[in-house]
XYZ file of N, CA and C in Angstrom:
648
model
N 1.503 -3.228 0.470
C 1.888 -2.054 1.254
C 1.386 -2.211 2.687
N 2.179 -2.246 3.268
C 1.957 -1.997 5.113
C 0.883 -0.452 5.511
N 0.478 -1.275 6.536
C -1.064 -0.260 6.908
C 0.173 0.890 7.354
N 0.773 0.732 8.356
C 1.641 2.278 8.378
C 1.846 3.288 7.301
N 2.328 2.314 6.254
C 2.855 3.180 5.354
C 1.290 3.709 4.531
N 0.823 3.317 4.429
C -0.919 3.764 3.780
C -1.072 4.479 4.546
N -1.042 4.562 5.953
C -1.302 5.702 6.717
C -0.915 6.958 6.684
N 0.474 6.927 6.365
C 1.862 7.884 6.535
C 1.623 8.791 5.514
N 0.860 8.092 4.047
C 0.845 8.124 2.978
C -0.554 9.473 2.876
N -1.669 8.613 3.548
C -2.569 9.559 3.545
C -2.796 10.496 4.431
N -1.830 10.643 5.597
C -1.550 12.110 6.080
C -0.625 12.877 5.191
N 0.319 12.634 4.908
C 1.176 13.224 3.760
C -0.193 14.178 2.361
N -0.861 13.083 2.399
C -1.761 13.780 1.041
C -2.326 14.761 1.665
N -2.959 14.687 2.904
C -3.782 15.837 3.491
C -3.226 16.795 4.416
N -2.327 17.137 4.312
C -1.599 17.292 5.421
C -2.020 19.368 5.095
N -1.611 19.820 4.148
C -2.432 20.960 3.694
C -3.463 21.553 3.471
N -4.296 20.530 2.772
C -5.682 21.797 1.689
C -6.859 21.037 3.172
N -7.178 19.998 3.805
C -8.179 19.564 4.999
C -7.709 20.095 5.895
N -6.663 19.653 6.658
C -7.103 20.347 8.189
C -6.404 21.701 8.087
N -5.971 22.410 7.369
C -5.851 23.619 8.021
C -7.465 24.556 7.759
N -8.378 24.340 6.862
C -9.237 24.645 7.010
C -10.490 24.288 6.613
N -11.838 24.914 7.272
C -12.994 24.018 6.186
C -13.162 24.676 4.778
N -11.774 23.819 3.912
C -12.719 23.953 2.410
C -12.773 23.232 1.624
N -13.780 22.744 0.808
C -13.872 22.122 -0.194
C -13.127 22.199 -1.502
N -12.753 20.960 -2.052
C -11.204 20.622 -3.143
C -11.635 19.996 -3.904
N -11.561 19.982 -5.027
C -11.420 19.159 -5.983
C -10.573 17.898 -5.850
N -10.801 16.818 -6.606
C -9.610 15.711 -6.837
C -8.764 16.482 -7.657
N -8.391 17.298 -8.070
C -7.360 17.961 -8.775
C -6.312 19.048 -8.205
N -7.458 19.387 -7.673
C -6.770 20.584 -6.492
C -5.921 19.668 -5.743
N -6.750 18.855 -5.247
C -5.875 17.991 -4.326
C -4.651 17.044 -4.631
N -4.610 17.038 -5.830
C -3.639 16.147 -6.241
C -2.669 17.067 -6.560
N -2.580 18.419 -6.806
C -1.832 18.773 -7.284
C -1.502 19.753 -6.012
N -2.038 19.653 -4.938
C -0.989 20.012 -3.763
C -0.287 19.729 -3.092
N -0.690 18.064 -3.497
C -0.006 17.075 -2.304
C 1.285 16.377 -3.514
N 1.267 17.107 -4.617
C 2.630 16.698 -5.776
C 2.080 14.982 -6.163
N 1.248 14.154 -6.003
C 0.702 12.881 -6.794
C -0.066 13.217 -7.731
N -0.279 12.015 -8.575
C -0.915 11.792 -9.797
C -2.156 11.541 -9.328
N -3.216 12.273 -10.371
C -4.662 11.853 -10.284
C -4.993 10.647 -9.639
N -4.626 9.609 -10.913
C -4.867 7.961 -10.114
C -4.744 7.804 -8.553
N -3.699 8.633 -7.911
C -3.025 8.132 -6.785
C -4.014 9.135 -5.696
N -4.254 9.979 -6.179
C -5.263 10.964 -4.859
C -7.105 10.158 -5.402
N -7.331 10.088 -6.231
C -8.393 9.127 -6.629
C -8.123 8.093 -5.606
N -7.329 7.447 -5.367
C -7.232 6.173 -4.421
C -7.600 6.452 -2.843
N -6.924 7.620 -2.859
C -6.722 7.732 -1.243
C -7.926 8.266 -0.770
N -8.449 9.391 -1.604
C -9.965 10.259 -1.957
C -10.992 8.863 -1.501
N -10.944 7.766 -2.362
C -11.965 7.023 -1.998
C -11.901 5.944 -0.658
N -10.468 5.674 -0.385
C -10.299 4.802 0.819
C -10.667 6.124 2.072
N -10.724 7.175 1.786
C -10.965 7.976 3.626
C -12.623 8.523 3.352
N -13.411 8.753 1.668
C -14.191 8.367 1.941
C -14.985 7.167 2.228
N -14.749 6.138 2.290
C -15.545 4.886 2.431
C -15.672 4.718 3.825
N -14.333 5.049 4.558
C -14.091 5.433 6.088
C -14.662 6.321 6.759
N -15.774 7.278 5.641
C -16.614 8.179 6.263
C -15.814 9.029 6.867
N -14.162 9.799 6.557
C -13.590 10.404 6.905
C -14.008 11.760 5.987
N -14.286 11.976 4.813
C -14.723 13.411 4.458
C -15.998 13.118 3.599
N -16.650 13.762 3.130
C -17.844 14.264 2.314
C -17.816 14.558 0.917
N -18.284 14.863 0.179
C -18.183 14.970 -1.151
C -19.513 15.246 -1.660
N -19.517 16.531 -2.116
C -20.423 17.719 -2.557
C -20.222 18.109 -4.385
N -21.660 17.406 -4.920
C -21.513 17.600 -6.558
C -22.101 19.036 -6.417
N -21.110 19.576 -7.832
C -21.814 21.129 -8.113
C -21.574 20.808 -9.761
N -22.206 20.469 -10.365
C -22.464 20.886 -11.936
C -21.563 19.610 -11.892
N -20.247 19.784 -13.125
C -19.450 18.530 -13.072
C -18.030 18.268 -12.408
N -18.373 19.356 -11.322
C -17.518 19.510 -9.852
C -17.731 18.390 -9.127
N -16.996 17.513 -8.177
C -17.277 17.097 -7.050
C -16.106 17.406 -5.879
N -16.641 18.073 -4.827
C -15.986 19.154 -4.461
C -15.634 17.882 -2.815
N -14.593 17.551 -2.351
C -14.262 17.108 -0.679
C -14.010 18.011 0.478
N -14.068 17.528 1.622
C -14.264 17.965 2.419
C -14.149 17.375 3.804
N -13.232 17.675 4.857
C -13.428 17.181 5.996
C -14.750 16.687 6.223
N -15.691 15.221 7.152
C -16.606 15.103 7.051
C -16.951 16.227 8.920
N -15.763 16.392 9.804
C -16.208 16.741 10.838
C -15.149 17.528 11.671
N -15.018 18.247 12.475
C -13.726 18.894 12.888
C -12.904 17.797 13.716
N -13.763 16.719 14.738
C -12.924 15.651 15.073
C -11.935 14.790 14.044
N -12.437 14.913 12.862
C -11.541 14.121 11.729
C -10.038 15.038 11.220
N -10.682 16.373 11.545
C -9.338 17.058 11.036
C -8.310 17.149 12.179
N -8.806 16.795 13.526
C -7.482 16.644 14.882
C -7.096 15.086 14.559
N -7.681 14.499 14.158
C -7.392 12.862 13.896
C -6.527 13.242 13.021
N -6.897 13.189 12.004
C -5.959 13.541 10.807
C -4.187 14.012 10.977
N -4.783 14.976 12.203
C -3.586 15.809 12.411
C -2.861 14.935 13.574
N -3.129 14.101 14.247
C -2.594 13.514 15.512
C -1.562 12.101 14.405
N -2.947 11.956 13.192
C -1.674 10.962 12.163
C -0.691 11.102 11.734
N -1.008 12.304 11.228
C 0.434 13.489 10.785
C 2.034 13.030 11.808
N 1.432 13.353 12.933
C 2.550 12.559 14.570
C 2.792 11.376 14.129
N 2.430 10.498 13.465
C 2.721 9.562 13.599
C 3.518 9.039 12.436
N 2.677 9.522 11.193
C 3.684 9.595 9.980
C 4.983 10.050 9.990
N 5.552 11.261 10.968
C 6.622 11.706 10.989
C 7.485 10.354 11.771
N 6.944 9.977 12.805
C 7.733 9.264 13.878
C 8.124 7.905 13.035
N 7.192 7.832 11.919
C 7.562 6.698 11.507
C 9.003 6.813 10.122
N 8.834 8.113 9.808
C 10.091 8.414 8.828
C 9.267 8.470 7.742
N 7.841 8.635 7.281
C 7.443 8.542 5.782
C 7.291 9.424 5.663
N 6.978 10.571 6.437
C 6.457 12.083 6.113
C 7.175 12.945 5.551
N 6.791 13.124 4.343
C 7.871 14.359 3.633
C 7.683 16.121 4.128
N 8.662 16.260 4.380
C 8.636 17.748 4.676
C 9.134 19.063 3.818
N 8.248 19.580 3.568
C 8.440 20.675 2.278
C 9.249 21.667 2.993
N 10.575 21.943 2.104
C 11.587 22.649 2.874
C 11.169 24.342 2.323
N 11.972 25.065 2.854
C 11.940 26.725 2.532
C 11.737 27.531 3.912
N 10.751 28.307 4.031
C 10.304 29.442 5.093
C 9.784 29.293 5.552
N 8.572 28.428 4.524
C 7.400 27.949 4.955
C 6.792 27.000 5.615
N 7.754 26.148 5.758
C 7.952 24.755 6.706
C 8.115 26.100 7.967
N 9.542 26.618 8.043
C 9.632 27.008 9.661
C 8.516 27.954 10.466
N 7.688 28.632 9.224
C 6.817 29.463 9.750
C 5.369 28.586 10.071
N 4.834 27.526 9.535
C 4.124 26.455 10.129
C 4.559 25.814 11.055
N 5.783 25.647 11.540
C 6.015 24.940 12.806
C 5.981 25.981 14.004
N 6.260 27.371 13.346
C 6.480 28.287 14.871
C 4.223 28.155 14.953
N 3.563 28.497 14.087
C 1.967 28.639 14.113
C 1.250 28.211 13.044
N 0.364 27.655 13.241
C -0.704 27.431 12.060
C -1.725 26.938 12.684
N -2.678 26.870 11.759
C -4.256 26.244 12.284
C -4.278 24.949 12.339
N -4.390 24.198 12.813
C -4.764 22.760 13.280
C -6.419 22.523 13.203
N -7.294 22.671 12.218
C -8.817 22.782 11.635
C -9.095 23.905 12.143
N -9.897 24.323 13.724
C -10.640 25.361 13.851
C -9.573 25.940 14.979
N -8.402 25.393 15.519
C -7.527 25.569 16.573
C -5.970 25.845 16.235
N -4.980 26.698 17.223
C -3.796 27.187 16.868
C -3.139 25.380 16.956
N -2.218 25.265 16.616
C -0.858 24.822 16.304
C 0.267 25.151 16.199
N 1.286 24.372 16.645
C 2.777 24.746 16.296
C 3.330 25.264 17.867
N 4.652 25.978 17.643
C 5.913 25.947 18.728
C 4.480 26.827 19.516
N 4.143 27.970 19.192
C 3.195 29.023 19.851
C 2.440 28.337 20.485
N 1.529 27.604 20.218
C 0.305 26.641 20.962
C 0.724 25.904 21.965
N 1.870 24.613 21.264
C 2.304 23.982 22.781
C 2.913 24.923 23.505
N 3.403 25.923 23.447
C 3.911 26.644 24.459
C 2.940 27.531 25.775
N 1.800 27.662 25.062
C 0.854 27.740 25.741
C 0.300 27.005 26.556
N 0.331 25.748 25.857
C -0.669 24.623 26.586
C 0.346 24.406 28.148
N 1.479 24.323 27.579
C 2.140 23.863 29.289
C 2.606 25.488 30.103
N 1.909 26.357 29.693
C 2.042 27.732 30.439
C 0.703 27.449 31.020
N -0.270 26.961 30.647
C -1.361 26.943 31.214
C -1.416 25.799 32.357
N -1.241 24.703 31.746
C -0.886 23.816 32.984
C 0.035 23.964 33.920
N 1.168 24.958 34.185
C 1.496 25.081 35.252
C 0.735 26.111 35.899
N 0.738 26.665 35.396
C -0.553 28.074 35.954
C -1.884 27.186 36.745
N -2.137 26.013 36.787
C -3.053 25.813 36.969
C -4.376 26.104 36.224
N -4.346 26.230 35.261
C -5.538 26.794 34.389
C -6.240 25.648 33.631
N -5.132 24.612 33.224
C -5.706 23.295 32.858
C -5.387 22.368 33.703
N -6.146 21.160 33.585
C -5.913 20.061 34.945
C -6.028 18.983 34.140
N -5.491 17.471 34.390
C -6.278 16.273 33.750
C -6.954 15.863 34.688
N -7.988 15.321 34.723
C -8.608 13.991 35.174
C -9.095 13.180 34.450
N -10.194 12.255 35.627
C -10.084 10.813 34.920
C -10.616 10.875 33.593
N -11.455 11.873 33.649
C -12.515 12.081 31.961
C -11.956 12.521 30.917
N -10.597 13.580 31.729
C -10.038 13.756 30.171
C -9.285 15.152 31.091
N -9.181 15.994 29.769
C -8.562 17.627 29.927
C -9.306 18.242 30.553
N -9.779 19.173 31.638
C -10.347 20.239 32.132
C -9.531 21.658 32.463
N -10.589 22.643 32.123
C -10.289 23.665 31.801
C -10.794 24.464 33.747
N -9.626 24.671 34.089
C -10.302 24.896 35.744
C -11.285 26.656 36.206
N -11.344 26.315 37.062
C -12.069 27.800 37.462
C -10.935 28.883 37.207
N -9.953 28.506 37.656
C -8.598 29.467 37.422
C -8.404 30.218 35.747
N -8.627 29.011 35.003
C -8.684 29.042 33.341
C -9.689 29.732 32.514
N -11.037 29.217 33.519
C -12.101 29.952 33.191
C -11.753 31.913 33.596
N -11.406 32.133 34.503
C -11.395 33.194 34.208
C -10.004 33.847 33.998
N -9.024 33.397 33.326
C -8.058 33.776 32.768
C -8.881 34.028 31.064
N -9.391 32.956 30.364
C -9.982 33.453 29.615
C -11.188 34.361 29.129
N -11.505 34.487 30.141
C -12.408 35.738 30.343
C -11.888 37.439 30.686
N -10.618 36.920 31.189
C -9.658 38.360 31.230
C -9.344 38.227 29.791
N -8.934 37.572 28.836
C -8.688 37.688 27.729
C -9.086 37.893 26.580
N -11.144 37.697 26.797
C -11.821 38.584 26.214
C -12.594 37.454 25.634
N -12.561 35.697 26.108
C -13.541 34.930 26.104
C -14.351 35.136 26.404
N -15.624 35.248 25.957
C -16.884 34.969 26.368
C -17.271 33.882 27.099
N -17.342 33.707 28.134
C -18.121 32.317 28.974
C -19.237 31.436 28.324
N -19.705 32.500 27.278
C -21.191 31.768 27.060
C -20.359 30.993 25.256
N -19.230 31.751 25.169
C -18.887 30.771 23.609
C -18.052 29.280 24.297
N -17.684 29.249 25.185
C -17.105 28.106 25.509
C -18.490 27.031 26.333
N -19.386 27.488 26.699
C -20.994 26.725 26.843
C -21.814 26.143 25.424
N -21.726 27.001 25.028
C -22.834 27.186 23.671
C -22.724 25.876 23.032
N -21.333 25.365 22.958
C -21.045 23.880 21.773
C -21.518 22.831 22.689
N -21.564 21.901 21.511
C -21.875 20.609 22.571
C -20.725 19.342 22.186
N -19.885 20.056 21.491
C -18.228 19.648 22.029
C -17.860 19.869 23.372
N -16.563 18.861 23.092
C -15.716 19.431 24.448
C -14.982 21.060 24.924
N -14.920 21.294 26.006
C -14.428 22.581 26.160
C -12.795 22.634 25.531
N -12.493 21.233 26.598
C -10.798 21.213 26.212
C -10.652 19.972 25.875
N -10.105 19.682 24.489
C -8.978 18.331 24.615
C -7.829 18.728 24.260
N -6.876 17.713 24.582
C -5.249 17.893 24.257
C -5.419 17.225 22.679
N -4.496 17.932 21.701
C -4.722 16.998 20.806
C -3.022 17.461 20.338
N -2.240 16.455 19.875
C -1.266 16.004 19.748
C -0.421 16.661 18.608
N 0.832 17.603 18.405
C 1.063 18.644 17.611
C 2.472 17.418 16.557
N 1.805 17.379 15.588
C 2.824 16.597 14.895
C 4.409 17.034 14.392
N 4.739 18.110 14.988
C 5.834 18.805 14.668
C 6.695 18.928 15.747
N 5.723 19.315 16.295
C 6.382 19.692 18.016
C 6.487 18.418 19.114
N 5.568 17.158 18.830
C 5.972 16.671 19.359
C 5.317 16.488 20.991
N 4.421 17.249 21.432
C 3.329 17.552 22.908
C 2.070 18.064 22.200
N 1.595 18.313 23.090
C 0.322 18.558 23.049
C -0.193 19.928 22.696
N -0.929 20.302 22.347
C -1.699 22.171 22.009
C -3.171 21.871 22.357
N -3.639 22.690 22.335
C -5.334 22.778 23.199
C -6.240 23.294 22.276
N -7.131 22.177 22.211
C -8.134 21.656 21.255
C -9.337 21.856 22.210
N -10.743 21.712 21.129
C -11.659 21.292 21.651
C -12.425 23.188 21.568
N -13.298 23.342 22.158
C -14.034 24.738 22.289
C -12.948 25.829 22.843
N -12.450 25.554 23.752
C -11.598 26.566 24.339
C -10.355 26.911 23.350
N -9.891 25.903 22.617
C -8.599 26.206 21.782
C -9.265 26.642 20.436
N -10.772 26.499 20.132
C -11.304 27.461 18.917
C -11.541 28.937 19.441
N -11.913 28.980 20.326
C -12.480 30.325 20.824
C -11.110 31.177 20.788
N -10.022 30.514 21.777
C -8.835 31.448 21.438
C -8.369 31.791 20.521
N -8.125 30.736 19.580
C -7.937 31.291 17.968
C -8.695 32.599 17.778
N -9.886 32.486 17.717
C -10.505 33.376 17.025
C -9.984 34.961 18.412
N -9.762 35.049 19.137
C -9.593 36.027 20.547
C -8.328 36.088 19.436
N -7.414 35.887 19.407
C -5.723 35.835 18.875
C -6.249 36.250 17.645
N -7.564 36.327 16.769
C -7.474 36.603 15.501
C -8.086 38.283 15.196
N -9.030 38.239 16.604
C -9.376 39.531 16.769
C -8.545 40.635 16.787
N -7.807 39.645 18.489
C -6.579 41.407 18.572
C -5.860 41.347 17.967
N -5.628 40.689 17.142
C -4.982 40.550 15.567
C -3.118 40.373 16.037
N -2.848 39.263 16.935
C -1.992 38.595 16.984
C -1.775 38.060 16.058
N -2.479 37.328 15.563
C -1.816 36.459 14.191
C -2.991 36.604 13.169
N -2.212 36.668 12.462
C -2.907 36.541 10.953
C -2.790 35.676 9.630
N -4.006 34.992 9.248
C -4.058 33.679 8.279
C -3.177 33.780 6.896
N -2.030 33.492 7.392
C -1.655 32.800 6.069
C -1.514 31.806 5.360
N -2.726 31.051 4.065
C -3.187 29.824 3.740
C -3.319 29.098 5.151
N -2.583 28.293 5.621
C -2.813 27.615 6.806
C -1.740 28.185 7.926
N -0.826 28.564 7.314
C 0.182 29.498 8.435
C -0.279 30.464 9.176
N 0.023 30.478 10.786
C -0.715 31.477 11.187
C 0.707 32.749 10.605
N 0.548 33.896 10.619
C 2.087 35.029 11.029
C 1.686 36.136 12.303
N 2.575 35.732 13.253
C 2.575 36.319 14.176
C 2.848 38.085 13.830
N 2.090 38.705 14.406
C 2.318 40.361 14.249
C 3.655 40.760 15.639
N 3.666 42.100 15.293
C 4.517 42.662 16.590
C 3.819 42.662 18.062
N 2.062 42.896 17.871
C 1.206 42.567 19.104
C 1.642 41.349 19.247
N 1.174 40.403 18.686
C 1.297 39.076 18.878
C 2.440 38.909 19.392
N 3.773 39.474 19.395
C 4.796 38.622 19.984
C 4.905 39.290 21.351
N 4.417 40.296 21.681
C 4.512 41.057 23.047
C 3.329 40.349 23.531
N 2.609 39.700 22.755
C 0.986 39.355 23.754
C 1.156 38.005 23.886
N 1.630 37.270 23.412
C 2.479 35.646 23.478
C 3.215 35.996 24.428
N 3.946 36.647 24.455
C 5.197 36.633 25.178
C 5.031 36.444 26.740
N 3.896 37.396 27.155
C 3.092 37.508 29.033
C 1.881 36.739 28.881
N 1.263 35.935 27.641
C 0.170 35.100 28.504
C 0.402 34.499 29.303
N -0.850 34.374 30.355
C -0.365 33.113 30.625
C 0.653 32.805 31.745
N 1.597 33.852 31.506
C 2.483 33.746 32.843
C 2.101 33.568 34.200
């Protein structure tokens, strides 16, 4: 088997129960979300742990997985991009496919049509900038999110990055990662724009009037 396709293979397996959030799974759970056989999530379970990609927590005769870090679940998710581009990625059809592509969580950060649409409302706004180091979040941004009910001191406090771009496997550009794209989540979860479904975000009626003028 070609490393692509092993790749394609093990975003496909995780593509649900890891990065949309931090919780711990069983090899069973997990096998039976991602539609493979024991043997076959047993395989993949041990090739991303050996890679020190998740953790694994005994409870009695549980052994429970787990993202090992939130950088692994934007990795994860930037593979996802790549599995699709390559044609291996299966896509679960119904409602629920279109309502994960309009929002969902991307580990601790939004995703989907909603997010990138943000991210390049912000960059023309001037609110995000690149340079040579990477994504920056400008003085302009800084206090756009502070009109929005960021705290200054939650986007300090981590000793993550404020902003990275991290790569939306559906959409195809970029959505905004890093401290600033957790903090908003949680701002969007407060004024109760969207609300968690399993990993789907669902936009409310606020939410689509408050999407609608960010940002502008």
């Amino acid at each position: 088997m070609c490393h692509a396709t092993r790749c394609a293979r093990c975003c496909r397996f995780h593509r649900h129960p890891f990065t949309g959030a931090r919780r711990r799974l069983t090899a069973g759970e997990l096998a039976k979300d991602a539609g493979v056989t024991a043997q076959t999530a047993s395989g993949h379970l041990r090739q991303l742990y050996e890679g020190g990609l998740i953790k694994v927590d005994a409870q009695g005769r549980h052994r429970y997985y787990s993202l090992a870090s939130a950088p692994v679940g934007e990795l994860l998710e930037q593979l996802l991009g790549a599995a699709t581009q390559l044609g291996r990625h299966r896509t679960r059809p119904g409602p629920k496919d279109s309502q994960m592509r309009r929002a969902r969580t991307c580990y601790d950060h939004m995703a989907g049509e909603i997010a990138v649409d943000l991210f390049d409302r912000m960059e023309r706004a001037g609110l995000l900038t690149f340079s040579r180091t990477g994504l920056v979040l400008t003085c302009d941004g800084h206090g756009a999110l502070q009109a929005l009910g960021v705290s200054p001191f939650d986007l300090e406090r981590s000793s993550r990055p404020t902003c990275r771009s991290c790569f939306d496997w559906s959409e195809r550009r970029p959505h905004l990662a890093g401290q600033a794209g957790a903090s908003l989540l949680r701002r969007f979860i407060d004024l109760q724009w969207v609300k968690r479904d399993g990993r789907a975000l669902r936009v409310t009626v606020e939410g689509e009037k408050g999407f609608g003028r960010l940002f502008m």
